[in-house]
């Protein structure tokens, strides 16, 4: 969350129940820690001398944690909400601008239609035919609810909406259009659309087809209310907590997802800078995100328009319960949690605090191992620490689970929304392509040329010019071409190469399957789309080609050829994916079909045409459905989300065309780590004795390596230190010797000792050090070494009956595992390491180096 305003914790904290619970748990732990420290000083000050500094340092750490962690948690939650509503606010304005960009092309093309221009110029008086032509246009471009032709005096020549008959207009947009050589965009009340508070109208002057004199104005009236309702219904907050808005340049609401909540016409506060502050509207405080248009193809939309989402603070942090964590495998859950420092710093802080308690208790019990008399007082203190730590662990575990669930659920929701956004962009874009090919097939000049077998050079040059003009307005195509009834291409928008007289596609034939499909199209509303596959007409790259039938000018039932338009899929699909993903790092997005074949990709390692490995159940999702999950993708833990296309307006819904596309999004949390068995660290309980009842009872320091429980005789162990204190170093010795560490106990000179990766020595590959890793300092025969282990367990006591020689150990001086402890009534085996063998194996002359 980038902002300049300091976060006011007290403002947001009352609305975050789980953060309040965490704060209370931290406060309780801090008080208990102070009480235990005070008791130790009063009852066994000399015995606790070695552990008191650690206790004091831990208490200081918790003081800091209590102050900083709550701030971090509040910051995380506020940031999550602002990012979520920001994504939706940006979508609102982006999708509106993309849609209206197409309207600017529409008005530019239709205003030059020869038949419409001839009628407006008074060259013929076939009003019925012109009205039918305009309605045919509206039937294809269904985003318009009215089309009007007017003369230069503002008299209505023809309109298609007979429910609101007009005779004339005095709207100033007419004079502005007559004086301009481009389109005019108007959004306000207009006498051209009586009964509407505001109308969005695209107008352009029309010229005499022979003299070029201005003869009138064409108005395309966009169905603004219906379009915004579609956007809001598709992407509004299903829980109803937030409201999506479209604002004008004066911050006035011009469209609202919930008009009874925030009505059209009111002014609302805006937040362009992502500031974490509450804004008041109608006596209620809101978190707000506002985005202006970033533009599309150079078009910025109506001046000042903005997308905005507002969520009341009292409901902003209430999420529906979810159980994503319980659905994850332990290995993925633990591995993902190991990246808490990067994707959720507060979660990382809690984990470190919980590990600190475990380490303090473990060290204290190691220090008192084998001690009696006054040391029993310290053992009692340590038991209190252990009990308090256990209760705190439980509270921490719930706080960790709650926050972890919140982060994961939020990431999954966000990814689903982005995938929904992406596939919606695709459907909306391709809807326009289906409209274009059908309308251009009705161009009178094309129909006349195909109906006349005698075609001179000048006529064909005019046809090629028409196609080039179309392509200048509609830039998403690489080639627009016309072919006759035999499938031979007779005209194209493509310029010839310098050494060619014409486009090399001229006189070639379209494939027989496409031709047969086009010849079979029954009405002017029908169209045909080729499968997404490579074609020589797109430099042998895959794309869609949209086709519509061109019919005889005197017989609409007779197909005499067709028009084909080649969608420039590579840059267009790529732009959609990149706009949806924004500036997210470590993310990738794809368009795929039901077979998993990639249509577009932001991942260079997975090119178009290759197959994306994805669960078959996701490929079979119903249209319009979304799904998300946590998985491993390219060696990273990632959120994966996908949404299946559901069409737009009639496109892919009721027009007979079916081509399901899935948008798939991956958002990485970090690389996979070898955490198999780590989850067992909290479930492996040891049933040892708590007090020495027999002379031959022994105490062992127990710890984990890769989820398996091991032990060392407690009298050989000095302490455990966080692995973060290792100074990484190597002097060409053993591969498992990874660095140096400074022991704290009995080390007045602050000497370093070597640290060995014990797991590496056993498994043959190095550990990836994480929060839970510890270094156990072991002393034997006047020497000390550090052993890197996965985690600490306890310092239990076992009687002789529970300890047996390890199977196959033979001579214990030549085996790492010399004994086995049968714990939990024999259900759990703990492997005891032979200290003499460890030192004999790991320590050599060079390893005896001690650095001061």
mmCIF file of C-alpha atoms in Angstrom, residues 175-386:
data_model
loop_
_atom_site.group_PDB
_atom_site.id
_atom_site.type_symbol
_atom_site.label_atom_id
_atom_site.label_comp_id
_atom_site.label_asym_id
_atom_site.label_seq_id
_atom_site.Cartn_x
_atom_site.Cartn_y
_atom_site.Cartn_z
ATOM 1 C CA UNK A 175 -23.798 22.766 -34.517
ATOM 2 C CA UNK A 176 -20.656 21.287 -32.947
ATOM 3 C CA UNK A 177 -20.883 18.244 -35.208
ATOM 4 C CA UNK A 178 -21.482 20.283 -38.337
ATOM 5 C CA UNK A 179 -18.386 22.332 -37.583
ATOM 6 C CA UNK A 180 -16.118 19.374 -36.788
ATOM 7 C CA UNK A 181 -14.384 16.946 -39.098
ATOM 8 C CA UNK A 182 -14.416 14.207 -36.444
ATOM 9 C CA UNK A 183 -16.897 12.759 -33.989
ATOM 10 C CA UNK A 184 -18.521 14.689 -31.138
ATOM 11 C CA UNK A 185 -19.109 12.931 -27.819
ATOM 12 C CA UNK A 186 -21.967 14.249 -25.667
ATOM 13 C CA UNK A 187 -23.207 13.128 -22.244
ATOM 14 C CA UNK A 188 -26.003 15.191 -20.753
ATOM 15 C CA UNK A 189 -29.714 15.813 -21.118
ATOM 16 C CA UNK A 190 -30.726 16.198 -24.776
ATOM 17 C CA UNK A 191 -33.926 16.786 -26.672
ATOM 18 C CA UNK A 192 -32.758 13.967 -28.943
ATOM 19 C CA UNK A 193 -33.518 11.517 -26.104
ATOM 20 C CA UNK A 194 -36.566 12.910 -24.301
ATOM 21 C CA UNK A 195 -37.353 11.247 -21.006
ATOM 22 C CA UNK A 196 -33.719 10.546 -20.154
ATOM 23 C CA UNK A 197 -31.888 12.587 -17.549
ATOM 24 C CA UNK A 198 -28.672 12.108 -19.471
ATOM 25 C CA UNK A 199 -27.890 10.549 -22.833
ATOM 26 C CA UNK A 200 -24.552 9.420 -24.266
ATOM 27 C CA UNK A 201 -24.580 10.385 -27.939
ATOM 28 C CA UNK A 202 -21.907 10.035 -30.629
ATOM 29 C CA UNK A 203 -22.518 12.359 -33.553
ATOM 30 C CA UNK A 204 -20.739 13.213 -36.779
ATOM 31 C CA UNK A 205 -21.492 15.321 -39.789
ATOM 32 C CA UNK A 206 -22.409 13.703 -43.115
ATOM 33 C CA UNK A 207 -21.208 14.843 -46.516
ATOM 34 C CA UNK A 208 -22.832 14.891 -49.947
ATOM 35 C CA UNK A 209 -21.524 11.753 -51.735
ATOM 36 C CA UNK A 210 -20.747 13.702 -54.902
ATOM 37 C CA UNK A 211 -19.894 17.269 -53.844
ATOM 38 C CA UNK A 212 -18.576 16.761 -50.318
ATOM 39 C CA UNK A 213 -20.833 19.496 -48.953
ATOM 40 C CA UNK A 214 -22.051 19.025 -45.354
ATOM 41 C CA UNK A 215 -25.642 17.800 -45.564
ATOM 42 C CA UNK A 216 -26.572 16.577 -42.103
ATOM 43 C CA UNK A 217 -25.669 14.799 -38.866
ATOM 44 C CA UNK A 218 -25.739 11.157 -37.791
ATOM 45 C CA UNK A 219 -26.358 10.396 -34.093
ATOM 46 C CA UNK A 220 -25.643 7.036 -32.433
ATOM 47 C CA UNK A 221 -27.262 6.911 -28.999
ATOM 48 C CA UNK A 222 -25.471 4.512 -26.696
ATOM 49 C CA UNK A 223 -27.606 2.483 -24.286
ATOM 50 C CA UNK A 224 -25.623 3.745 -21.305
ATOM 51 C CA UNK A 225 -27.916 2.584 -18.491
ATOM 52 C CA UNK A 226 -28.175 -0.947 -19.843
ATOM 53 C CA UNK A 227 -24.427 -1.226 -20.392
ATOM 54 C CA UNK A 228 -23.568 -0.044 -16.878
ATOM 55 C CA UNK A 229 -26.163 -2.370 -15.365
ATOM 56 C CA UNK A 230 -24.484 -5.249 -17.184
ATOM 57 C CA UNK A 231 -21.050 -4.293 -15.837
ATOM 58 C CA UNK A 232 -22.337 -3.914 -12.296
ATOM 59 C CA UNK A 233 -24.413 -7.101 -12.322
ATOM 60 C CA UNK A 234 -21.460 -9.099 -13.561
ATOM 61 C CA UNK A 235 -18.814 -7.741 -11.198
ATOM 62 C CA UNK A 236 -20.438 -6.129 -8.169
ATOM 63 C CA UNK A 237 -19.680 -7.387 -4.677
ATOM 64 C CA UNK A 238 -21.935 -10.450 -4.226
ATOM 65 C CA UNK A 239 -22.134 -9.805 -0.479
ATOM 66 C CA UNK A 240 -23.398 -6.271 -1.089
ATOM 67 C CA UNK A 241 -20.783 -4.684 1.179
ATOM 68 C CA UNK A 242 -19.293 -2.361 -1.467
ATOM 69 C CA UNK A 243 -20.789 -0.192 -4.183
ATOM 70 C CA UNK A 244 -19.334 0.271 -7.668
ATOM 71 C CA UNK A 245 -19.703 3.722 -9.222
ATOM 72 C CA UNK A 246 -18.914 5.654 -12.375
ATOM 73 C CA UNK A 247 -18.157 9.330 -11.776
ATOM 74 C CA UNK A 248 -17.779 12.335 -14.035
ATOM 75 C CA UNK A 249 -15.021 14.940 -13.812
ATOM 76 C CA UNK A 250 -16.760 16.804 -10.988
ATOM 77 C CA UNK A 251 -16.974 13.635 -8.851
ATOM 78 C CA UNK A 252 -20.694 13.346 -9.490
ATOM 79 C CA UNK A 253 -22.168 9.845 -9.700
ATOM 80 C CA UNK A 254 -23.342 9.071 -13.235
ATOM 81 C CA UNK A 255 -23.900 5.349 -12.669
ATOM 82 C CA UNK A 256 -24.316 3.335 -9.477
ATOM 83 C CA UNK A 257 -24.497 -0.396 -8.871
ATOM 84 C CA UNK A 258 -26.989 0.319 -6.064
ATOM 85 C CA UNK A 259 -28.932 3.501 -6.688
ATOM 86 C CA UNK A 260 -30.946 3.204 -3.463
ATOM 87 C CA UNK A 261 -27.658 3.281 -1.552
ATOM 88 C CA UNK A 262 -25.720 5.901 -3.529
ATOM 89 C CA UNK A 263 -28.013 7.549 -6.082
ATOM 90 C CA UNK A 264 -27.072 9.011 -9.436
ATOM 91 C CA UNK A 265 -26.427 12.747 -9.313
ATOM 92 C CA UNK A 266 -24.833 13.045 -5.876
ATOM 93 C CA UNK A 267 -21.216 14.066 -5.340
ATOM 94 C CA UNK A 268 -18.988 11.711 -3.431
ATOM 95 C CA UNK A 269 -15.488 11.937 -1.928
ATOM 96 C CA UNK A 270 -12.707 10.422 -4.051
ATOM 97 C CA UNK A 271 -9.337 8.804 -3.299
ATOM 98 C CA UNK A 272 -6.906 8.796 -6.218
ATOM 99 C CA UNK A 273 -3.774 8.274 -4.148
ATOM 100 C CA UNK A 274 -4.676 5.089 -2.275
ATOM 101 C CA UNK A 275 -4.579 6.943 1.034
ATOM 102 C CA UNK A 276 -5.537 4.772 4.038
ATOM 103 C CA UNK A 277 -8.058 7.223 5.390
ATOM 104 C CA UNK A 278 -11.779 7.183 5.957
ATOM 105 C CA UNK A 279 -14.023 9.450 3.920
ATOM 106 C CA UNK A 280 -17.438 10.641 4.975
ATOM 107 C CA UNK A 281 -20.505 10.388 2.772
ATOM 108 C CA UNK A 282 -24.073 10.850 4.028
ATOM 109 C CA UNK A 283 -23.027 10.444 7.652
ATOM 110 C CA UNK A 284 -21.178 7.188 7.083
ATOM 111 C CA UNK A 285 -17.442 6.523 6.873
ATOM 112 C CA UNK A 286 -16.029 4.719 3.838
ATOM 113 C CA UNK A 287 -12.837 3.317 2.424
ATOM 114 C CA UNK A 288 -12.646 4.587 -1.160
ATOM 115 C CA UNK A 289 -10.576 3.938 -4.276
ATOM 116 C CA UNK A 290 -10.861 6.051 -7.412
ATOM 117 C CA UNK A 291 -9.249 5.597 -10.815
ATOM 118 C CA UNK A 292 -9.277 7.893 -13.849
ATOM 119 C CA UNK A 293 -9.062 6.439 -17.332
ATOM 120 C CA UNK A 294 -5.656 5.307 -18.536
ATOM 121 C CA UNK A 295 -6.889 5.240 -22.120
ATOM 122 C CA UNK A 296 -7.204 2.611 -24.810
ATOM 123 C CA UNK A 297 -5.612 2.961 -28.265
ATOM 124 C CA UNK A 298 -5.105 6.637 -27.445
ATOM 125 C CA UNK A 299 -8.756 7.192 -26.566
ATOM 126 C CA UNK A 300 -9.277 8.513 -23.005
ATOM 127 C CA UNK A 301 -13.041 8.277 -22.799
ATOM 128 C CA UNK A 302 -15.383 11.152 -21.941
ATOM 129 C CA UNK A 303 -13.394 13.902 -20.159
ATOM 130 C CA UNK A 304 -12.922 13.315 -16.449
ATOM 131 C CA UNK A 305 -14.755 10.024 -16.131
ATOM 132 C CA UNK A 306 -13.615 7.848 -13.214
ATOM 133 C CA UNK A 307 -14.271 4.438 -11.738
ATOM 134 C CA UNK A 308 -14.832 4.212 -7.990
ATOM 135 C CA UNK A 309 -15.664 1.638 -5.322
ATOM 136 C CA UNK A 310 -16.794 2.556 -1.805
ATOM 137 C CA UNK A 311 -17.062 0.198 1.170
ATOM 138 C CA UNK A 312 -18.332 1.238 4.620
ATOM 139 C CA UNK A 313 -15.630 0.752 7.224
ATOM 140 C CA UNK A 314 -17.909 -1.161 9.589
ATOM 141 C CA UNK A 315 -18.271 -3.992 7.071
ATOM 142 C CA UNK A 316 -14.975 -3.635 5.175
ATOM 143 C CA UNK A 317 -13.126 -6.204 7.266
ATOM 144 C CA UNK A 318 -15.856 -8.789 7.718
ATOM 145 C CA UNK A 319 -15.228 -11.731 5.468
ATOM 146 C CA UNK A 320 -17.306 -14.848 5.023
ATOM 147 C CA UNK A 321 -15.753 -17.820 6.799
ATOM 148 C CA UNK A 322 -13.640 -20.077 4.640
ATOM 149 C CA UNK A 323 -11.563 -23.199 5.162
ATOM 150 C CA UNK A 324 -8.978 -23.052 2.413
ATOM 151 C CA UNK A 325 -6.183 -23.985 4.817
ATOM 152 C CA UNK A 326 -7.789 -27.251 5.822
ATOM 153 C CA UNK A 327 -8.023 -28.218 2.161
ATOM 154 C CA UNK A 328 -4.281 -27.840 1.575
ATOM 155 C CA UNK A 329 -1.833 -30.680 1.935
ATOM 156 C CA UNK A 330 0.413 -30.231 5.009
ATOM 157 C CA UNK A 331 3.498 -29.902 2.797
ATOM 158 C CA UNK A 332 1.969 -27.052 0.755
ATOM 159 C CA UNK A 333 0.504 -25.354 3.833
ATOM 160 C CA UNK A 334 3.811 -25.364 5.669
ATOM 161 C CA UNK A 335 5.789 -24.422 2.583
ATOM 162 C CA UNK A 336 3.478 -21.511 1.837
ATOM 163 C CA UNK A 337 3.674 -20.391 5.443
ATOM 164 C CA UNK A 338 7.453 -20.288 5.172
ATOM 165 C CA UNK A 339 7.056 -17.313 2.803
ATOM 166 C CA UNK A 340 5.038 -15.317 5.341
ATOM 167 C CA UNK A 341 7.811 -12.716 5.559
ATOM 168 C CA UNK A 342 7.214 -11.739 1.938
ATOM 169 C CA UNK A 343 3.467 -12.084 1.406
ATOM 170 C CA UNK A 344 2.346 -11.243 4.955
ATOM 171 C CA UNK A 345 4.951 -9.698 7.325
ATOM 172 C CA UNK A 346 2.601 -9.635 10.370
ATOM 173 C CA UNK A 347 2.091 -13.372 10.034
ATOM 174 C CA UNK A 348 5.841 -13.824 9.978
ATOM 175 C CA UNK A 349 6.195 -11.817 13.202
ATOM 176 C CA UNK A 350 3.699 -14.020 15.031
ATOM 177 C CA UNK A 351 5.495 -17.148 13.904
ATOM 178 C CA UNK A 352 8.847 -15.822 15.130
ATOM 179 C CA UNK A 353 7.320 -14.901 18.495
ATOM 180 C CA UNK A 354 5.859 -18.365 18.992
ATOM 181 C CA UNK A 355 9.211 -19.961 18.140
ATOM 182 C CA UNK A 356 10.950 -17.670 20.655
ATOM 183 C CA UNK A 357 8.854 -19.060 23.536
ATOM 184 C CA UNK A 358 9.672 -22.620 22.529
ATOM 185 C CA UNK A 359 13.376 -21.828 22.386
ATOM 186 C CA UNK A 360 13.464 -20.132 25.810
ATOM 187 C CA UNK A 361 11.781 -23.069 27.539
ATOM 188 C CA UNK A 362 13.944 -25.606 25.708
ATOM 189 C CA UNK A 363 17.151 -23.770 26.652
ATOM 190 C CA UNK A 364 16.117 -23.445 30.285
ATOM 191 C CA UNK A 365 15.374 -27.130 30.560
ATOM 192 C CA UNK A 366 18.646 -28.042 28.892
ATOM 193 C CA UNK A 367 20.473 -25.845 31.396
ATOM 194 C CA UNK A 368 18.776 -27.515 34.398
ATOM 195 C CA UNK A 369 19.102 -31.042 33.047
ATOM 196 C CA UNK A 370 20.612 -33.329 35.700
ATOM 197 C CA UNK A 371 20.487 -30.580 38.340
ATOM 198 C CA UNK A 372 18.768 -31.036 41.706
ATOM 199 C CA UNK A 373 18.046 -29.091 44.910
ATOM 200 C CA UNK A 374 17.796 -25.333 44.216
ATOM 201 C CA UNK A 375 17.711 -25.948 40.493
ATOM 202 C CA UNK A 376 14.289 -27.514 41.024
ATOM 203 C CA UNK A 377 13.007 -23.989 41.713
ATOM 204 C CA UNK A 378 14.180 -22.945 38.291
ATOM 205 C CA UNK A 379 12.592 -26.040 36.792
ATOM 206 C CA UNK A 380 9.323 -24.930 38.350
ATOM 207 C CA UNK A 381 9.752 -21.519 36.744
ATOM 208 C CA UNK A 382 10.467 -23.169 33.424
ATOM 209 C CA UNK A 383 7.371 -25.304 33.775
ATOM 210 C CA UNK A 384 5.384 -22.102 34.269
ATOM 211 C CA UNK A 385 6.977 -20.663 31.154
ATOM 212 C CA UNK A 386 6.184 -23.862 29.294
#
